[in-house]
PDB file of C-alpha atoms and ligand atoms in Angstrom:
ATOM      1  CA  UNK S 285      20.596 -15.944   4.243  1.00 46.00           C
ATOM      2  CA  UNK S 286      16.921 -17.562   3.657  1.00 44.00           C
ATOM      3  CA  UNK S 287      17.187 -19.328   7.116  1.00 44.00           C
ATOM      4  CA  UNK S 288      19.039 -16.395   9.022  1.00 47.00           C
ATOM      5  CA  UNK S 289      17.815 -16.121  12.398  1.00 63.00           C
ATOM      6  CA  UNK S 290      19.323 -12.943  13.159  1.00 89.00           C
ATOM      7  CA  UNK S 291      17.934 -10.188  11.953  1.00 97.00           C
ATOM      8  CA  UNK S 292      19.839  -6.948  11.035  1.00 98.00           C
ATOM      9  CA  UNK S 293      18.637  -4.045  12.174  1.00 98.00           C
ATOM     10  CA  UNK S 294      19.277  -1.076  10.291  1.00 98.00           C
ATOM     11  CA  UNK S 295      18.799   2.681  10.442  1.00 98.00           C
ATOM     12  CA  UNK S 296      21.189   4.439   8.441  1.00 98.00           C
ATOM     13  CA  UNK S 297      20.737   4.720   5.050  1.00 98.00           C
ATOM     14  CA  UNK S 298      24.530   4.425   3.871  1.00 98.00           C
ATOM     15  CA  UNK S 299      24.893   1.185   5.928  1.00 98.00           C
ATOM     16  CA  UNK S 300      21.903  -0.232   4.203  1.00 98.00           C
ATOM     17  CA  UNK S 301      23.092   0.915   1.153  1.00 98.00           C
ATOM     18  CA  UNK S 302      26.554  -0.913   1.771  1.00 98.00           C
ATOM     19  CA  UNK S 303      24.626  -3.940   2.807  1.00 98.00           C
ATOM     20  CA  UNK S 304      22.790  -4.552  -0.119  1.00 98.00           C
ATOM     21  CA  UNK S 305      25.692  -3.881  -2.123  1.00 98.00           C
ATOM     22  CA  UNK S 306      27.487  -6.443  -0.279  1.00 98.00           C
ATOM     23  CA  UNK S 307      24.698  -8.458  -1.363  1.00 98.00           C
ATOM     24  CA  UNK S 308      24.433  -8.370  -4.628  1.00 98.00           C
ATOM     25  CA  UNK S 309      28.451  -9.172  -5.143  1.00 98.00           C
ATOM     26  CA  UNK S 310      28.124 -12.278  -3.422  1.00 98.00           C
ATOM     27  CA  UNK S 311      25.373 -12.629  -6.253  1.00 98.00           C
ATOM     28  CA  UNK S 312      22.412 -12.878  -4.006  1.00 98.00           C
ATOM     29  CA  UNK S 313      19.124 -11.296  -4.841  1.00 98.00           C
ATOM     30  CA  UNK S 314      17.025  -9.019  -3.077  1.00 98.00           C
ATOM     31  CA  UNK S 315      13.543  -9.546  -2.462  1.00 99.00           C
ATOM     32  CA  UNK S 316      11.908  -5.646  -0.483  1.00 99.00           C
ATOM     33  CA  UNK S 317       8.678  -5.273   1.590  1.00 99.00           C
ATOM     34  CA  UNK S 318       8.451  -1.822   2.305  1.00 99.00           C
ATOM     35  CA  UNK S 319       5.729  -0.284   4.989  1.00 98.00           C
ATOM     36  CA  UNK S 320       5.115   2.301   7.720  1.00 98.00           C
ATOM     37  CA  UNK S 321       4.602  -0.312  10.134  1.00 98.00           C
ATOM     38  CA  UNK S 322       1.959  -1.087  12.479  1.00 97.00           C
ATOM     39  CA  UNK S 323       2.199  -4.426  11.014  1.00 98.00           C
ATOM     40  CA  UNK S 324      -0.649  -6.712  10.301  1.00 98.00           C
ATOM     41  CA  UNK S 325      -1.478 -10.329   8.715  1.00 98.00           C
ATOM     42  CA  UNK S 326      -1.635  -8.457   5.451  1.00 98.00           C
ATOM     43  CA  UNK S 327       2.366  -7.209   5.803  1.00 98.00           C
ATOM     44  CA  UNK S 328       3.748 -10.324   6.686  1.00 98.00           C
ATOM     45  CA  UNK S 329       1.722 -12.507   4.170  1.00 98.00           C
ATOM     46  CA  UNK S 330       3.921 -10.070   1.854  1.00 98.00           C
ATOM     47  CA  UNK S 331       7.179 -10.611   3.958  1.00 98.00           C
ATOM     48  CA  UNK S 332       6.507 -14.629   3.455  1.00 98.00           C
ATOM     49  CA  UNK S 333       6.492 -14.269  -0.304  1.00 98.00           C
ATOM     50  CA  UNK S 334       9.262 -11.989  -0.321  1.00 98.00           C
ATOM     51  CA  UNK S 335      11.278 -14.668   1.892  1.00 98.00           C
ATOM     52  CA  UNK S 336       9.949 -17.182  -1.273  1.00 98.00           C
ATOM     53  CA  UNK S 337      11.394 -15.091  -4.006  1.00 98.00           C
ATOM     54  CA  UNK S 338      14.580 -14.441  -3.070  1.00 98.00           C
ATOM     55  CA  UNK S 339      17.644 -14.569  -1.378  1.00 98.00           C
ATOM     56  CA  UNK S 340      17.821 -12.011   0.912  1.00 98.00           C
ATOM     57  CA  UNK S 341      14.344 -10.376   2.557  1.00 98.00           C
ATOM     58  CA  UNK S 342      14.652  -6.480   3.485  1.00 98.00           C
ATOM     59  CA  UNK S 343      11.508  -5.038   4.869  1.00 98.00           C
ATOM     60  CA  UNK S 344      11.477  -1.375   6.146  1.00 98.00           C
ATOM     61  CA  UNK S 345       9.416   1.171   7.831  1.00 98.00           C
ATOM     62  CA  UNK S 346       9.261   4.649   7.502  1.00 98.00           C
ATOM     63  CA  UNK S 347       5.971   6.545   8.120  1.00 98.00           C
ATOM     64  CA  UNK S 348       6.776   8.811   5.312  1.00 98.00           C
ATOM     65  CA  UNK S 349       5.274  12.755   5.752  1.00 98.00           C
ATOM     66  CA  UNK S 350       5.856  13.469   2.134  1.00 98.00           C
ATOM     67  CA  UNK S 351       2.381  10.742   1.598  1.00 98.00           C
ATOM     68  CA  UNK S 352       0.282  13.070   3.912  1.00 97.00           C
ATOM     69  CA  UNK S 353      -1.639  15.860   3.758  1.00 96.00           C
ATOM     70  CA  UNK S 354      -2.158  18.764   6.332  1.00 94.00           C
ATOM     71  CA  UNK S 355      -5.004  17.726   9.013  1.00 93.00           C
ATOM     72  CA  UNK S 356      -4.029  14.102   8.467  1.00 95.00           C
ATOM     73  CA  UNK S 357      -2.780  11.833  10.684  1.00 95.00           C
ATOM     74  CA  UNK S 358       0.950  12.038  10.061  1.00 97.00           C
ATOM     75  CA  UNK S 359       1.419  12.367  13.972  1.00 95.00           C
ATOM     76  CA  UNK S 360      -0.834  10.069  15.196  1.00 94.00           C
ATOM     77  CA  UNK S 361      -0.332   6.933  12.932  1.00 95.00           C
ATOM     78  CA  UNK S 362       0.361   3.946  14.653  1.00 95.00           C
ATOM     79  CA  UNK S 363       3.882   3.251  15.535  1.00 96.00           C
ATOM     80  CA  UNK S 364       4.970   0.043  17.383  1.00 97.00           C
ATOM     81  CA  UNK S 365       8.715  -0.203  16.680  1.00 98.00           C
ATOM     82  CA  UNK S 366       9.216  -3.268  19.399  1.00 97.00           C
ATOM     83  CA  UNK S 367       5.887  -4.830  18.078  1.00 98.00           C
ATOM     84  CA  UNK S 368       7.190  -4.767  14.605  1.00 98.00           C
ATOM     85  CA  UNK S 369      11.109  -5.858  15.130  1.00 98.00           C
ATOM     86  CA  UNK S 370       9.397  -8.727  16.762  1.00 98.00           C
ATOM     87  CA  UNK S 371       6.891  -9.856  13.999  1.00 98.00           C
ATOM     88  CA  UNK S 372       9.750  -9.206  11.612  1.00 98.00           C
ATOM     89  CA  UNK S 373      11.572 -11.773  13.171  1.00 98.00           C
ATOM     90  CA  UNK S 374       9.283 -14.241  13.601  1.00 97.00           C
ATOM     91  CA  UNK S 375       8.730 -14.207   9.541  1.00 98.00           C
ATOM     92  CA  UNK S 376      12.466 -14.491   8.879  1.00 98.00           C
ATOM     93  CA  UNK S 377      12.986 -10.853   8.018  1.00 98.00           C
ATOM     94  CA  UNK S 378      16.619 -10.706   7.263  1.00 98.00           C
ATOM     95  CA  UNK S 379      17.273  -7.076   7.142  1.00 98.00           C
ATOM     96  CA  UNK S 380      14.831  -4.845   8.977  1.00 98.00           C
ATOM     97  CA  UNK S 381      15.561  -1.271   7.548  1.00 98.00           C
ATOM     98  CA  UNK S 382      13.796   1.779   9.862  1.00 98.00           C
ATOM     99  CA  UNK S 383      15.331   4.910   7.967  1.00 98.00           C
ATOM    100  CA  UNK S 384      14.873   8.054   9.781  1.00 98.00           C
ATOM    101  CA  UNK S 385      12.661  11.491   7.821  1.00 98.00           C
ATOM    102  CA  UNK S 386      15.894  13.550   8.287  1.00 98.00           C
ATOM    103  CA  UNK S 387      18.072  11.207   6.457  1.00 98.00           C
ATOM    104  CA  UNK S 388      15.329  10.427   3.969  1.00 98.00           C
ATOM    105  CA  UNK S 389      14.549  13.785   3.801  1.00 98.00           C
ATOM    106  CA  UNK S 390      17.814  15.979   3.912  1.00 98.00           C
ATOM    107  CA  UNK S 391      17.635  19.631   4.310  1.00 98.00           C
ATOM    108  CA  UNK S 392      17.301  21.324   0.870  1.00 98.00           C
ATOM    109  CA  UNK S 393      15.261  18.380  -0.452  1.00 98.00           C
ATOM    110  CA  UNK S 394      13.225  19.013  -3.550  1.00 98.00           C
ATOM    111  CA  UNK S 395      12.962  16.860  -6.282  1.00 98.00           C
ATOM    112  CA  UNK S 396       9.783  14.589  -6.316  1.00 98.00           C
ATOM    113  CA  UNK S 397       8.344  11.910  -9.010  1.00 98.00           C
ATOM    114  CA  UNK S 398       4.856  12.465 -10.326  1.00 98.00           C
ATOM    115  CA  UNK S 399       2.841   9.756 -12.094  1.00 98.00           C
ATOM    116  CA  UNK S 400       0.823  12.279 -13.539  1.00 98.00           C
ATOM    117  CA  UNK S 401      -1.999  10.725 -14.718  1.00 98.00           C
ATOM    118  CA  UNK S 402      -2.848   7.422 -12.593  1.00 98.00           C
ATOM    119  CA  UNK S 403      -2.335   9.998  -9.309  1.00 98.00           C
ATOM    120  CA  UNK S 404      -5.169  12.197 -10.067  1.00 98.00           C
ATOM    121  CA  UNK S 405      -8.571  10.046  -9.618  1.00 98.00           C
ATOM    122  CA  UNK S 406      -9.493   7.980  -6.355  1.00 98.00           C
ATOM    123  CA  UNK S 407      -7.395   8.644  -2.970  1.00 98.00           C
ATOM    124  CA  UNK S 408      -5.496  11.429  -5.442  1.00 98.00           C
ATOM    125  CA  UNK S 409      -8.874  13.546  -5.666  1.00 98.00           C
ATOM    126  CA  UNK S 410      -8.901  14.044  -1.716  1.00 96.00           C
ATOM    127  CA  UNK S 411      -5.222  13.527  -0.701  1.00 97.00           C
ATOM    128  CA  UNK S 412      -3.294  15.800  -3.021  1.00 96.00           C
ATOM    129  CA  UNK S 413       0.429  15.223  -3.388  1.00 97.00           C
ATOM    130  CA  UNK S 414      -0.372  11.761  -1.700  1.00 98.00           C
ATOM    131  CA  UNK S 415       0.555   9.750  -4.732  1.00 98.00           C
ATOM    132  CA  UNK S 416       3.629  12.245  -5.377  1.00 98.00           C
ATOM    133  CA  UNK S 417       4.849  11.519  -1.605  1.00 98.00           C
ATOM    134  CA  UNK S 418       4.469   7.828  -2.268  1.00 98.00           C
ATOM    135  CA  UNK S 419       6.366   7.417  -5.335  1.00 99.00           C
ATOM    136  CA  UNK S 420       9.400   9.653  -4.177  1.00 99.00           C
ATOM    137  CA  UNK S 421       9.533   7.743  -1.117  1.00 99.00           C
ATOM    138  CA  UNK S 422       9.080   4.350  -3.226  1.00 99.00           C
ATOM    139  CA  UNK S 423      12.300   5.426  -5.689  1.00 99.00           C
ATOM    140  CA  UNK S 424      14.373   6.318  -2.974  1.00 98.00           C
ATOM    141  CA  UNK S 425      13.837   3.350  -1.127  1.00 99.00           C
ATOM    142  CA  UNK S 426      14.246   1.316  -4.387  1.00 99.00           C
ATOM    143  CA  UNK S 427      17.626   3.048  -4.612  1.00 98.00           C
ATOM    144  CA  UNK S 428      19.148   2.432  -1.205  1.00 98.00           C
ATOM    145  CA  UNK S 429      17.475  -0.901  -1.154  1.00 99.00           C
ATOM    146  CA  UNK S 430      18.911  -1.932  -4.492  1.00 98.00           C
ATOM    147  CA  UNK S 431      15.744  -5.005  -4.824  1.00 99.00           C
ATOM    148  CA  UNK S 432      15.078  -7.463  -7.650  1.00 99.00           C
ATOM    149  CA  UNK S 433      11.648  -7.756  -6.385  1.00 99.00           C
ATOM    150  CA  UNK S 434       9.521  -5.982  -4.557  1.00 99.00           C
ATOM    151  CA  UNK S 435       5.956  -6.667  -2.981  1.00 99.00           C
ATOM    152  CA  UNK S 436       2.915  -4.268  -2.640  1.00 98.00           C
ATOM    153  CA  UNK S 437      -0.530  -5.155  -1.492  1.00 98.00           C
ATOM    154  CA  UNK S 438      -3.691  -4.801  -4.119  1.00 98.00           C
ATOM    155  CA  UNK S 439      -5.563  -3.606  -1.085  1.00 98.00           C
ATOM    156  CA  UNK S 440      -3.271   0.120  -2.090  1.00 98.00           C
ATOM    157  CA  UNK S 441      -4.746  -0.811  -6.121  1.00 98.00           C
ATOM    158  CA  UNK S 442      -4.110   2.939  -7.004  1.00 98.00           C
ATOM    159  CA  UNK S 443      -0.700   2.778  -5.296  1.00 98.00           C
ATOM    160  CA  UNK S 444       0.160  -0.510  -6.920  1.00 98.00           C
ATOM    161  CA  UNK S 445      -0.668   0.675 -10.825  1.00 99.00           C
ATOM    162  CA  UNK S 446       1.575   4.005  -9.617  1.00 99.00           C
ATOM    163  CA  UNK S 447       4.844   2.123  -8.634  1.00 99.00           C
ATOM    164  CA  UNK S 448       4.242  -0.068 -11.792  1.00 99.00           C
ATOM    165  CA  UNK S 449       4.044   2.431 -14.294  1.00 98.00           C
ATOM    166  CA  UNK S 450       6.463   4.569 -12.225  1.00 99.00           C
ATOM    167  CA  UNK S 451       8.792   0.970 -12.732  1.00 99.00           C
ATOM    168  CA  UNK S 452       7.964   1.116 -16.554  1.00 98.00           C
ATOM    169  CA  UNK S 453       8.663   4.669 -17.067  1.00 98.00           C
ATOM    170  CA  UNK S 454      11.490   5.365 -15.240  1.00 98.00           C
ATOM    171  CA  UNK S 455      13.274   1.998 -16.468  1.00 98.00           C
ATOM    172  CA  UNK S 456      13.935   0.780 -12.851  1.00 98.00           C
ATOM    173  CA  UNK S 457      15.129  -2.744 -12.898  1.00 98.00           C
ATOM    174  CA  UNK S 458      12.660  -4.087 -10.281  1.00 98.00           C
ATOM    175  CA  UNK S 459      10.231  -6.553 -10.460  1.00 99.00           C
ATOM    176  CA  UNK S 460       6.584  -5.329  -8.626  1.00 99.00           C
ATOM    177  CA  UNK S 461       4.542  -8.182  -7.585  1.00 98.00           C
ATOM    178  CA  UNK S 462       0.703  -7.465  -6.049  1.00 98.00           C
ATOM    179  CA  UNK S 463      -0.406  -9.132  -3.658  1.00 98.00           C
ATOM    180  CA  UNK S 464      -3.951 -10.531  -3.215  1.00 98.00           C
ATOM    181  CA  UNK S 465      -5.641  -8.491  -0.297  1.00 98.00           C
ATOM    182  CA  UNK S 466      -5.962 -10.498   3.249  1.00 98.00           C
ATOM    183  CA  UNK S 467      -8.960  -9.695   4.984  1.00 98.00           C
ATOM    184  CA  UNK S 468     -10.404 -10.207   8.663  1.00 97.00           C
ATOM    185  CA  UNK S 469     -13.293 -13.330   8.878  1.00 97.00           C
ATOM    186  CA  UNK S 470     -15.775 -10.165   9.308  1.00 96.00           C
ATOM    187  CA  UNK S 471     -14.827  -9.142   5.535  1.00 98.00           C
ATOM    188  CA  UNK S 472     -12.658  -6.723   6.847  1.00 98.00           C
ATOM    189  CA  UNK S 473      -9.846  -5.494   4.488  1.00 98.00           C
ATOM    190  CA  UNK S 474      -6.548  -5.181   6.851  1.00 98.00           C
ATOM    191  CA  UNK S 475      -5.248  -2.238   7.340  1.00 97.00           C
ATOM    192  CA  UNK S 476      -3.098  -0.128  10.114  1.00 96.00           C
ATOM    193  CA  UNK S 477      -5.929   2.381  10.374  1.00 96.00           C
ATOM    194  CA  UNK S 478      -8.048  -0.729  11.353  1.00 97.00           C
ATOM    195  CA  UNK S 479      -6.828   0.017  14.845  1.00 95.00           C
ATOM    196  CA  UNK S 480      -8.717   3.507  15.313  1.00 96.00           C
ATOM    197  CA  UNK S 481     -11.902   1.508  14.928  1.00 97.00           C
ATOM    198  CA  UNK S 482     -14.194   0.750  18.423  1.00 97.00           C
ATOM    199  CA  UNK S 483     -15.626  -2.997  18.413  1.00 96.00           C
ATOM    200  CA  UNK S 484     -18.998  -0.584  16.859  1.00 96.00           C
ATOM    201  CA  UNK S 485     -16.876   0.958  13.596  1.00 97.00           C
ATOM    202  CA  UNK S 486     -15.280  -2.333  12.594  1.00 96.00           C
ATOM    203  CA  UNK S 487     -18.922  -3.786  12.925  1.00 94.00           C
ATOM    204  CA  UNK S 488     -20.013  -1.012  10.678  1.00 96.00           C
ATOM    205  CA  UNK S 489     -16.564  -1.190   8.563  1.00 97.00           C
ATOM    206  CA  UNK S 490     -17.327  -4.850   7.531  1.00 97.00           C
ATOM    207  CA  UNK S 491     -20.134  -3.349   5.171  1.00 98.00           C
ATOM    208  CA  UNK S 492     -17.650  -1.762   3.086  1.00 98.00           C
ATOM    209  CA  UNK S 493     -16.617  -4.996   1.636  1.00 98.00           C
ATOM    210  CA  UNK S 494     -19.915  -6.442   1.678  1.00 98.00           C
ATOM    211  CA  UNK S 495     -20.837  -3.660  -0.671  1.00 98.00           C
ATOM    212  CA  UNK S 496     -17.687  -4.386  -2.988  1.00 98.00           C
ATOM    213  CA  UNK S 497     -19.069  -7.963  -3.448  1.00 98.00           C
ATOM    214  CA  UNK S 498     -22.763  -6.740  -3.965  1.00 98.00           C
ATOM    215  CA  UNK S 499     -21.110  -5.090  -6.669  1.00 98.00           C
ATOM    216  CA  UNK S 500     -19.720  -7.622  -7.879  1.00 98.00           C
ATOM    217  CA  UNK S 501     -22.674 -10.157  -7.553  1.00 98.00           C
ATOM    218  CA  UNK S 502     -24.764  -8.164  -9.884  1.00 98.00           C
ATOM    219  CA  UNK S 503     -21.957  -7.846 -12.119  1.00 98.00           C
ATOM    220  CA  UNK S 504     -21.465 -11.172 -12.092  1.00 98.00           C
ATOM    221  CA  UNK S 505     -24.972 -11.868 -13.005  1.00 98.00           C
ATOM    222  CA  UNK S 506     -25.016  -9.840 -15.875  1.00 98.00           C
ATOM    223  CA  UNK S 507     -25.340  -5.601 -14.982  1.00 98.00           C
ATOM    224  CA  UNK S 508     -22.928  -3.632 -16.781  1.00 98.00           C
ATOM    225  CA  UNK S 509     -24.644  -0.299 -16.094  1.00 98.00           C
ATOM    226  CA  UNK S 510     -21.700   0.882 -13.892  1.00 98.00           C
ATOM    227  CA  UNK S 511     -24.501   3.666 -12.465  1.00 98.00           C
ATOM    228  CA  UNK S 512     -26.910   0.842 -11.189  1.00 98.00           C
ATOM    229  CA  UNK S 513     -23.840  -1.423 -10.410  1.00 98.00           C
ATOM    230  CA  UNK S 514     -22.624   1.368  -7.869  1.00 98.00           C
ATOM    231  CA  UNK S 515     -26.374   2.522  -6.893  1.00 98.00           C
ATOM    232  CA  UNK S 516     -26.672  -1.382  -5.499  1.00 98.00           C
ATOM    233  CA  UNK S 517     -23.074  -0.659  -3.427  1.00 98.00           C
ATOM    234  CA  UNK S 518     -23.812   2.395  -2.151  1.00 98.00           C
ATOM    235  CA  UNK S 519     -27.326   0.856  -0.710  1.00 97.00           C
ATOM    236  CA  UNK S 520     -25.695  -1.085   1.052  1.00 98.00           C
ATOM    237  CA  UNK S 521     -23.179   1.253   2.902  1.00 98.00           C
ATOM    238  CA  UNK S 522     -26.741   3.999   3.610  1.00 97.00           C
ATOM    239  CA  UNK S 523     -27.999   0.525   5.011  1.00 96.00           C
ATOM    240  CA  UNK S 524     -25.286  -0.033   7.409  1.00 94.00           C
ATOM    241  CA  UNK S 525     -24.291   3.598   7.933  1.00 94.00           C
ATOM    242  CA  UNK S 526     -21.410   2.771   6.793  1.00 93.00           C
ATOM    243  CA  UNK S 527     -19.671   6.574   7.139  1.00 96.00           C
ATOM    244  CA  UNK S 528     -18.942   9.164   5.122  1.00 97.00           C
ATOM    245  CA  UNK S 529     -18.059   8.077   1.780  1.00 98.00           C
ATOM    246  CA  UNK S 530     -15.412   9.634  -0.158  1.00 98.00           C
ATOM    247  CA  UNK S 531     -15.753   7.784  -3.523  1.00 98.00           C
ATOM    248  CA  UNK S 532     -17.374   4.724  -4.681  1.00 98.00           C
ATOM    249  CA  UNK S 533     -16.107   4.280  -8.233  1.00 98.00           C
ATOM    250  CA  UNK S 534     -15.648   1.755 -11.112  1.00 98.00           C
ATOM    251  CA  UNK S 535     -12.611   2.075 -13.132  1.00 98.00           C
ATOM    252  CA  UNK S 536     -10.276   0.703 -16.145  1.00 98.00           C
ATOM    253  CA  UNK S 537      -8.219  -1.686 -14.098  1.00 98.00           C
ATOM    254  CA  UNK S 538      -5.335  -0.723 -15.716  1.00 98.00           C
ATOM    255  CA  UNK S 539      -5.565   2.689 -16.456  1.00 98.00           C
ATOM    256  CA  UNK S 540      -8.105   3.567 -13.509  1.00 98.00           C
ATOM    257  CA  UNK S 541     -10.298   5.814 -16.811  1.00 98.00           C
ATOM    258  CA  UNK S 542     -13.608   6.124 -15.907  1.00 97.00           C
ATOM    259  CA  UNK S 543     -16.419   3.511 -17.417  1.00 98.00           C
ATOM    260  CA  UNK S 544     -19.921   3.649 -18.206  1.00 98.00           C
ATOM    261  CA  UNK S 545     -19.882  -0.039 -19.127  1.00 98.00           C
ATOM    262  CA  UNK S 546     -18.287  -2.562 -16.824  1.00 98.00           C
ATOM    263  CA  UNK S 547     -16.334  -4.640 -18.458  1.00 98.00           C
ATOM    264  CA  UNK S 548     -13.699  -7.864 -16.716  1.00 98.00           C
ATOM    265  CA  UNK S 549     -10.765  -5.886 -15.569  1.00 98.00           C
ATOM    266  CA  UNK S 550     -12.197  -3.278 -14.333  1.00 98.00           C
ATOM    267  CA  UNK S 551     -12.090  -2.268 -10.468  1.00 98.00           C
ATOM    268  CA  UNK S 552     -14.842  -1.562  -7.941  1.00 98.00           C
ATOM    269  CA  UNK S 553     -12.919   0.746  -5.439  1.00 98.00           C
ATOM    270  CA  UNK S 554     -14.059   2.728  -2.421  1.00 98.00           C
ATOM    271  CA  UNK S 555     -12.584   4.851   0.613  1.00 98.00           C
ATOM    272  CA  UNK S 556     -14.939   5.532   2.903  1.00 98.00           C
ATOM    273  CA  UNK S 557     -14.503   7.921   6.810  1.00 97.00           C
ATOM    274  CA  UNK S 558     -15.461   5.654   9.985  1.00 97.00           C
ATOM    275  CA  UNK S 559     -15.460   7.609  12.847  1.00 96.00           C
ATOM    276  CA  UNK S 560     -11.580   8.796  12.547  1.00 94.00           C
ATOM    277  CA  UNK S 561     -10.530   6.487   9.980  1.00 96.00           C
ATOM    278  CA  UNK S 562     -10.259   6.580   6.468  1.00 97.00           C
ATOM    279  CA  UNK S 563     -10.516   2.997   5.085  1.00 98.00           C
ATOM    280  CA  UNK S 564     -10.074   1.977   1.378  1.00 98.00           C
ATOM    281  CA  UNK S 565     -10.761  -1.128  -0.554  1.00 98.00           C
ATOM    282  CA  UNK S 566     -11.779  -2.743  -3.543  1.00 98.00           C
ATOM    283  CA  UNK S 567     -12.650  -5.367  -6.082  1.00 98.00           C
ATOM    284  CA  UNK S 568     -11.468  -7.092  -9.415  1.00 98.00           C
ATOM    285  CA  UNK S 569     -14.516  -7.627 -11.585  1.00 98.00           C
TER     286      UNK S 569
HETATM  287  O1  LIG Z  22       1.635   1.211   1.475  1.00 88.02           O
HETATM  288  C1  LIG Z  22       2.378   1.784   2.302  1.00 88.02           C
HETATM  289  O2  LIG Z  22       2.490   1.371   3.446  1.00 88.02           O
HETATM  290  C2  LIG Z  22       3.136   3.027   1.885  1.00 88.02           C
HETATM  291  O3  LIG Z  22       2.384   3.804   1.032  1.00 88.02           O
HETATM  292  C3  LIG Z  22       4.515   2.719   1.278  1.00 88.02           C
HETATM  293  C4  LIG Z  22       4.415   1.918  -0.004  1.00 88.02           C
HETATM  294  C5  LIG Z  22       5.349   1.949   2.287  1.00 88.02           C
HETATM  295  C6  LIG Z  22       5.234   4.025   0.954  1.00 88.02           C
HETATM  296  O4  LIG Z  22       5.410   4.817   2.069  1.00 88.02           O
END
């Protein structure tokens, strides 16, 4: 399967489910990339060490409406269903799975998962019911995917520490892996919502992660103050006019508390609005 050339395309979510059943009684394992597409360097850095881990490599992508909020952009996020079959291919994707909302969604639907602590701060402060949307999509895909692994970027830190302690708490027999984030030359975190940006926001965007490592500079050089550590961040978004920032917060690493003292662990996260874009990001001190 690890060399397959052709890729299976799948929509329906009883003939994936048969699939990976299939594939698990002729003992393979299942390594799972799942996205909403618009696929980027970031995605298929994921795909190739999905392909590493396992048997069998199912990616899928569903832009899921349960992870958005009224007024956001549900409708308009990127899709590129040719674009992504093809880089798919190219990184030996051997099952591409593209599940459609009714079928995910069923009429009468109602029962969500709520992680209901690690959802609240961050991206959960201004997108309410995002995290709730992301870990019912997450279980269900986990379910009809059947994985033994399954890869998330650390770009998404709050949704990675979500699907792991959703993982932990529900007992689901998956192994999470996070992946480091993969960023432009500019700085750049990558992202799908990278495309909204003119050639004048991504110039303005690269400051975002140019504050992160201010950040972490003067943490590395002794400032625990988390105040003055994000006062020295923040400077340098004003600076660049960065955009309208949303949050600019240090945090428990693991349990995303808040911290008056930095300590190693913790995380340096931000989301900040350029032009139409909401971009988020962050850094390991
Ligand atoms: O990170 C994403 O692209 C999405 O939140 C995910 C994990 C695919 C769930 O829809």
């Amino acid at each position: 399967m690890t060399e397959s050339i052709r890729m299976n395309v799948v929509k329906g979510v009883d003939e994936m489910k048969a699939l990976s059943r299939g594939l698990k009684r002729e003992g393979k394992t299942i390594a799972f990339v799942p996205t909403m597409g618009a696929l980027h360097e970031g995605h298929l850095t994921l795909m190739a060490e999905g392909k590493k881990r396992a048997d069998a490599l199912v990616a899928s992508v569903f832009v899921n409406p349960a992870q958005f909020g009224p007024g956001e952009d549900y409708k308009k996020y990127t899709r590129d269903t040719e674009g992504d079959l093809d880089k798919m291919r190219r990184t030996g994707v051997d099952v591409a799975f593209f599940p459609v909302p009714e079928e995910i969604y069923p009429p009468g639907f109602q029962t969500y998962v709520e992680v209901t602590e690690l959802e609240k701060p961050l991206c959960g402060a201004s997108r309410h019911g995002h995290f709730r949307g992301v870990a019912t999509v997450v279980l269900k895909l986990f379910n009809i995917v059947k994985p033994d692994v399954a890869l998330f970027g650390r770009k998404d830190y709050q949704q990675l520490l979500v699907i792991k302690r959703m993982v932990r708490d529900l007992d689901l027999d998956v192994e999470i892996v996070g992946m480091p984030i993969v960023r432009e030359a500019s700085g750049l975190a990558m992202s799908s919502r990278n495309a909204y940006l003119s050639e004048e926001q991504k110039a303005r965007a690269c400051s975002l992660s140019k504050a992160l490592g201010e950040i972490k500079r003067k943490f590395d050089g002794g400032e625990r103050d988390a105040s003055a550590l994000l006062e020295s961040g923040k400077r340098v978004l004003s600076d660049s006019s960065a955009g309208e920032i949303d949050y600019l917060e240090i945090r428990n690493g693991d349990t995303l508390e808040e911290v008056k003292l930095a300590s190693p662990g913790d995380v340096a996260a931000l989301a900040v609005k350029v032009g139409r874009a909401r971009l988020i990001d962050n850094i390991e001190l």
